[in-house]
PDB file of C-alpha atoms in Angstrom:
ATOM      1  CA  MET Z   1     -16.436  31.926  17.315  1.00 79.00           C
ATOM      2  CA  PRO Z   2     -15.922  29.635  20.354  1.00 86.00           C
ATOM      3  CA  ASP Z   3     -12.514  28.158  21.147  1.00 87.00           C
ATOM      4  CA  TRP Z   4     -13.520  24.612  20.160  1.00 89.00           C
ATOM      5  CA  ALA Z   5     -14.509  25.865  16.699  1.00 88.00           C
ATOM      6  CA  TRP Z   6     -11.088  27.451  16.177  1.00 88.00           C
ATOM      7  CA  THR Z   7      -9.490  24.203  17.300  1.00 89.00           C
ATOM      8  CA  LEU Z   8     -11.615  22.255  14.823  1.00 86.00           C
ATOM      9  CA  VAL Z   9     -10.719  24.679  12.022  1.00 87.00           C
ATOM     10  CA  GLY Z  10      -7.025  24.318  12.920  1.00 87.00           C
ATOM     11  CA  VAL Z  11      -7.175  20.508  12.937  1.00 86.00           C
ATOM     12  CA  LEU Z  12      -9.057  20.379   9.630  1.00 85.00           C
ATOM     13  CA  GLY Z  13      -6.617  22.868   8.112  1.00 85.00           C
ATOM     14  CA  GLY Z  14      -3.685  20.747   9.285  1.00 83.00           C
ATOM     15  CA  VAL Z  15      -5.208  17.574   7.842  1.00 80.00           C
ATOM     16  CA  LEU Z  16      -5.820  19.384   4.544  1.00 80.00           C
ATOM     17  CA  MET Z  17      -2.212  20.608   4.472  1.00 81.00           C
ATOM     18  CA  LEU Z  18      -0.918  17.065   5.125  1.00 76.00           C
ATOM     19  CA  TRP Z  19      -3.127  15.688   2.356  1.00 73.00           C
ATOM     20  CA  LEU Z  20      -1.897  18.345  -0.072  1.00 76.00           C
ATOM     21  CA  ALA Z  21       1.696  17.512   0.887  1.00 76.00           C
ATOM     22  CA  LEU Z  22       1.007  13.813   0.203  1.00 69.00           C
ATOM     23  CA  VAL Z  23      -0.456  14.639  -3.210  1.00 68.00           C
ATOM     24  CA  ALA Z  24       2.553  16.854  -3.990  1.00 71.00           C
ATOM     25  CA  VAL Z  25       4.997  14.077  -3.035  1.00 71.00           C
ATOM     26  CA  LEU Z  26       3.075  11.534  -5.088  1.00 62.00           C
ATOM     27  CA  TRP Z  27       3.016  13.924  -8.030  1.00 65.00           C
ATOM     28  CA  ALA Z  28       6.754  14.602  -7.776  1.00 67.00           C
ATOM     29  CA  THR Z  29       7.627  10.895  -7.510  1.00 63.00           C
ATOM     30  CA  ARG Z  30       4.904   9.547  -9.770  1.00 59.00           C
ATOM     31  CA  PRO Z  31       5.899   6.464 -11.725  1.00 53.00           C
ATOM     32  CA  ASP Z  32       6.119   6.641 -15.451  1.00 53.00           C
ATOM     33  CA  GLU Z  33       3.274   5.011 -17.357  1.00 50.00           C
ATOM     34  CA  LEU Z  34       5.314   1.932 -18.296  1.00 44.00           C
ATOM     35  CA  ARG Z  35       6.259   1.134 -14.685  1.00 58.00           C
ATOM     36  CA  LEU Z  36       2.684   1.766 -13.590  1.00 58.00           C
ATOM     37  CA  ARG Z  37       1.384  -0.768 -16.119  1.00 64.00           C
ATOM     38  CA  GLU Z  38       3.907  -3.308 -14.824  1.00 65.00           C
ATOM     39  CA  VAL Z  39       2.749  -2.748 -11.244  1.00 64.00           C
ATOM     40  CA  LEU Z  40      -0.922  -2.985 -12.240  1.00 67.00           C
ATOM     41  CA  ARG Z  41      -0.260  -6.354 -13.902  1.00 76.00           C
ATOM     42  CA  LEU Z  42       1.039  -7.621 -10.554  1.00 82.00           C
ATOM     43  CA  LEU Z  43      -2.024  -6.420  -8.632  1.00 80.00           C
ATOM     44  CA  PRO Z  44      -4.020  -9.710  -8.683  1.00 86.00           C
ATOM     45  CA  ASP Z  45      -0.973 -11.676  -7.502  1.00 90.00           C
ATOM     46  CA  VAL Z  46      -0.205  -9.124  -4.786  1.00 88.00           C
ATOM     47  CA  VAL Z  47      -3.796  -9.259  -3.504  1.00 88.00           C
ATOM     48  CA  ARG Z  48      -3.613 -13.078  -3.379  1.00 91.00           C
ATOM     49  CA  LEU Z  49      -0.231 -12.814  -1.624  1.00 93.00           C
ATOM     50  CA  VAL Z  50      -1.648 -10.476   1.023  1.00 92.00           C
ATOM     51  CA  ARG Z  51      -4.675 -12.749   1.504  1.00 93.00           C
ATOM     52  CA  ARG Z  52      -2.461 -15.837   1.897  1.00 94.00           C
ATOM     53  CA  LEU Z  53      -0.136 -14.075   4.320  1.00 94.00           C
ATOM     54  CA  ALA Z  54      -3.093 -12.772   6.350  1.00 94.00           C
ATOM     55  CA  SER Z  55      -4.435 -16.338   6.677  1.00 94.00           C
ATOM     56  CA  ASP Z  56      -1.097 -17.860   7.731  1.00 94.00           C
ATOM     57  CA  ARG Z  57      -1.422 -18.721  11.421  1.00 94.00           C
ATOM     58  CA  ALA Z  58       2.364 -19.148  11.672  1.00 93.00           C
ATOM     59  CA  LEU Z  59       2.809 -15.378  11.318  1.00 93.00           C
ATOM     60  CA  PRO Z  60       2.544 -13.106  14.368  1.00 93.00           C
ATOM     61  CA  ARG Z  61      -0.926 -11.742  15.072  1.00 94.00           C
ATOM     62  CA  GLY Z  62       0.156  -8.114  14.593  1.00 93.00           C
ATOM     63  CA  VAL Z  63       1.398  -8.915  11.101  1.00 93.00           C
ATOM     64  CA  ARG Z  64      -1.857 -10.628  10.186  1.00 94.00           C
ATOM     65  CA  VAL Z  65      -3.888  -7.694  11.552  1.00 95.00           C
ATOM     66  CA  ARG Z  66      -1.867  -5.272   9.390  1.00 93.00           C
ATOM     67  CA  LEU Z  67      -2.524  -7.414   6.348  1.00 94.00           C
ATOM     68  CA  TRP Z  68      -6.286  -7.632   6.993  1.00 95.00           C
ATOM     69  CA  LEU Z  69      -6.373  -3.851   7.459  1.00 93.00           C
ATOM     70  CA  LEU Z  70      -4.518  -3.474   4.156  1.00 90.00           C
ATOM     71  CA  LEU Z  71      -7.069  -5.679   2.392  1.00 90.00           C
ATOM     72  CA  GLY Z  72      -9.852  -3.590   3.914  1.00 89.00           C
ATOM     73  CA  TYR Z  73      -8.187  -0.372   2.773  1.00 86.00           C
ATOM     74  CA  LEU Z  74      -7.796  -1.706  -0.756  1.00 84.00           C
ATOM     75  CA  ALA Z  75     -11.444  -2.826  -0.827  1.00 83.00           C
ATOM     76  CA  LEU Z  76     -12.838   0.507   0.378  1.00 81.00           C
ATOM     77  CA  PRO Z  77     -13.959   2.931  -2.315  1.00 77.00           C
ATOM     78  CA  VAL Z  78     -12.494   5.830  -0.279  1.00 77.00           C
ATOM     79  CA  ASP Z  79      -8.729   6.401  -0.662  1.00 75.00           C
ATOM     80  CA  LEU Z  80      -6.195   8.969   0.440  1.00 73.00           C
ATOM     81  CA  VAL Z  81      -6.090  10.133  -3.173  1.00 75.00           C
ATOM     82  CA  PRO Z  82      -9.186   9.236  -5.244  1.00 76.00           C
ATOM     83  CA  ASP Z  83      -8.526   6.689  -7.991  1.00 71.00           C
ATOM     84  CA  VAL Z  84     -10.126   8.975 -10.576  1.00 72.00           C
ATOM     85  CA  ILE Z  85      -7.007  11.179 -10.483  1.00 72.00           C
ATOM     86  CA  PRO Z  86      -4.765   9.745 -13.227  1.00 70.00           C
ATOM     87  CA  VAL Z  87      -1.606   8.000 -12.008  1.00 67.00           C
ATOM     88  CA  LEU Z  88      -1.768   9.470  -8.492  1.00 71.00           C
ATOM     89  CA  GLY Z  89      -4.944   7.592  -7.606  1.00 73.00           C
ATOM     90  CA  TRP Z  90      -3.168   4.265  -8.017  1.00 72.00           C
ATOM     91  CA  ALA Z  91       0.179   5.519  -6.695  1.00 73.00           C
ATOM     92  CA  ASP Z  92      -1.155   5.998  -3.155  1.00 75.00           C
ATOM     93  CA  ASP Z  93      -2.437   2.400  -3.109  1.00 78.00           C
ATOM     94  CA  ALA Z  94       0.933   1.124  -4.344  1.00 77.00           C
ATOM     95  CA  LEU Z  95       2.684   3.171  -1.653  1.00 78.00           C
ATOM     96  CA  VAL Z  96       0.477   1.786   1.121  1.00 82.00           C
ATOM     97  CA  VAL Z  97       0.961  -1.798  -0.147  1.00 84.00           C
ATOM     98  CA  ALA Z  98       4.736  -1.318  -0.304  1.00 83.00           C
ATOM     99  CA  LEU Z  99       4.901   0.088   3.229  1.00 85.00           C
ATOM    100  CA  VAL Z 100       2.787  -2.708   4.705  1.00 89.00           C
ATOM    101  CA  LEU Z 101       4.684  -5.447   2.857  1.00 89.00           C
ATOM    102  CA  ARG Z 102       8.011  -3.967   3.999  1.00 89.00           C
ATOM    103  CA  SER Z 103       6.861  -4.073   7.612  1.00 91.00           C
ATOM    104  CA  VAL Z 104       5.583  -7.646   7.158  1.00 92.00           C
ATOM    105  CA  VAL Z 105       8.885  -8.802   5.662  1.00 91.00           C
ATOM    106  CA  ARG Z 106      10.838  -7.139   8.477  1.00 90.00           C
ATOM    107  CA  ARG Z 107       8.735  -8.986  11.068  1.00 92.00           C
ATOM    108  CA  ALA Z 108       7.977 -12.310   9.339  1.00 90.00           C
ATOM    109  CA  GLY Z 109      11.025 -12.659   7.104  1.00 90.00           C
ATOM    110  CA  PRO Z 110      11.433 -12.902   3.344  1.00 92.00           C
ATOM    111  CA  GLU Z 111      10.732 -16.650   3.470  1.00 93.00           C
ATOM    112  CA  ALA Z 112       7.057 -15.933   4.146  1.00 93.00           C
ATOM    113  CA  LEU Z 113       6.922 -13.787   1.017  1.00 91.00           C
ATOM    114  CA  ASP Z 114       8.584 -16.504  -1.071  1.00 92.00           C
ATOM    115  CA  ARG Z 115       6.404 -19.251   0.398  1.00 94.00           C
ATOM    116  CA  HIS Z 116       3.089 -17.512  -0.347  1.00 95.00           C
ATOM    117  CA  TRP Z 117       3.838 -15.862  -3.727  1.00 93.00           C
ATOM    118  CA  PRO Z 118       1.225 -17.129  -6.246  1.00 93.00           C
ATOM    119  CA  GLY Z 119       2.691 -15.658  -9.427  1.00 89.00           C
ATOM    120  CA  SER Z 120       5.688 -15.929 -11.694  1.00 89.00           C
ATOM    121  CA  PRO Z 121       9.334 -15.716 -10.588  1.00 91.00           C
ATOM    122  CA  GLU Z 122       9.615 -12.392 -12.441  1.00 87.00           C
ATOM    123  CA  GLY Z 123       6.659 -11.047 -10.453  1.00 87.00           C
ATOM    124  CA  LEU Z 124       8.250 -12.213  -7.207  1.00 89.00           C
ATOM    125  CA  ALA Z 125      11.486 -10.456  -8.182  1.00 87.00           C
ATOM    126  CA  ALA Z 126       9.496  -7.235  -8.792  1.00 83.00           C
ATOM    127  CA  VAL Z 127       7.772  -7.525  -5.398  1.00 85.00           C
ATOM    128  CA  ARG Z 128      11.121  -8.209  -3.721  1.00 86.00           C
ATOM    129  CA  ARG Z 129      12.427  -4.990  -5.292  1.00 82.00           C
ATOM    130  CA  LEU Z 130       9.316  -3.185  -4.075  1.00 78.00           C
ATOM    131  CA  VAL Z 131      10.014  -4.241  -0.482  1.00 81.00           C
ATOM    132  CA  ARG Z 132      13.746  -3.610  -0.957  1.00 81.00           C
ATOM    133  CA  LEU Z 133      14.942  -7.187  -0.761  1.00 80.00           C
ATOM    134  CA  PRO Z 134      17.735  -8.591  -2.914  1.00 72.00           C
ATOM    135  CA  GLY Z 135      16.436 -10.310  -6.082  1.00 58.00           C
TER     136      GLY Z 135
END
């Protein structure tokens, strides 16, 4: 087998190992069913929040680009972990949303989150916990 083929096999094997590690971490830290239901109830409000933040011209361009990429990722039928896998399929989406929102809050400030939140105060408190902000 030529050298480039061995390189390709090595890269694909490494990507597979990283994916398996991600699935193992998600499985080990999977939310219980009650918490997952609570998060799923917030999903429409979180999507509207991300859309509103992405459209806010007052935010830095890099923040808005991250948010549009997040919306694209959520809209795509292809995920890191397929949604047909119970609990884990949704957990990877929640993890990606949490990471992006944390980076947005670090850059744009918690005021942007408060200003654009479309849901209830309890939902905002849950999202603030998700991005590790005080209630």
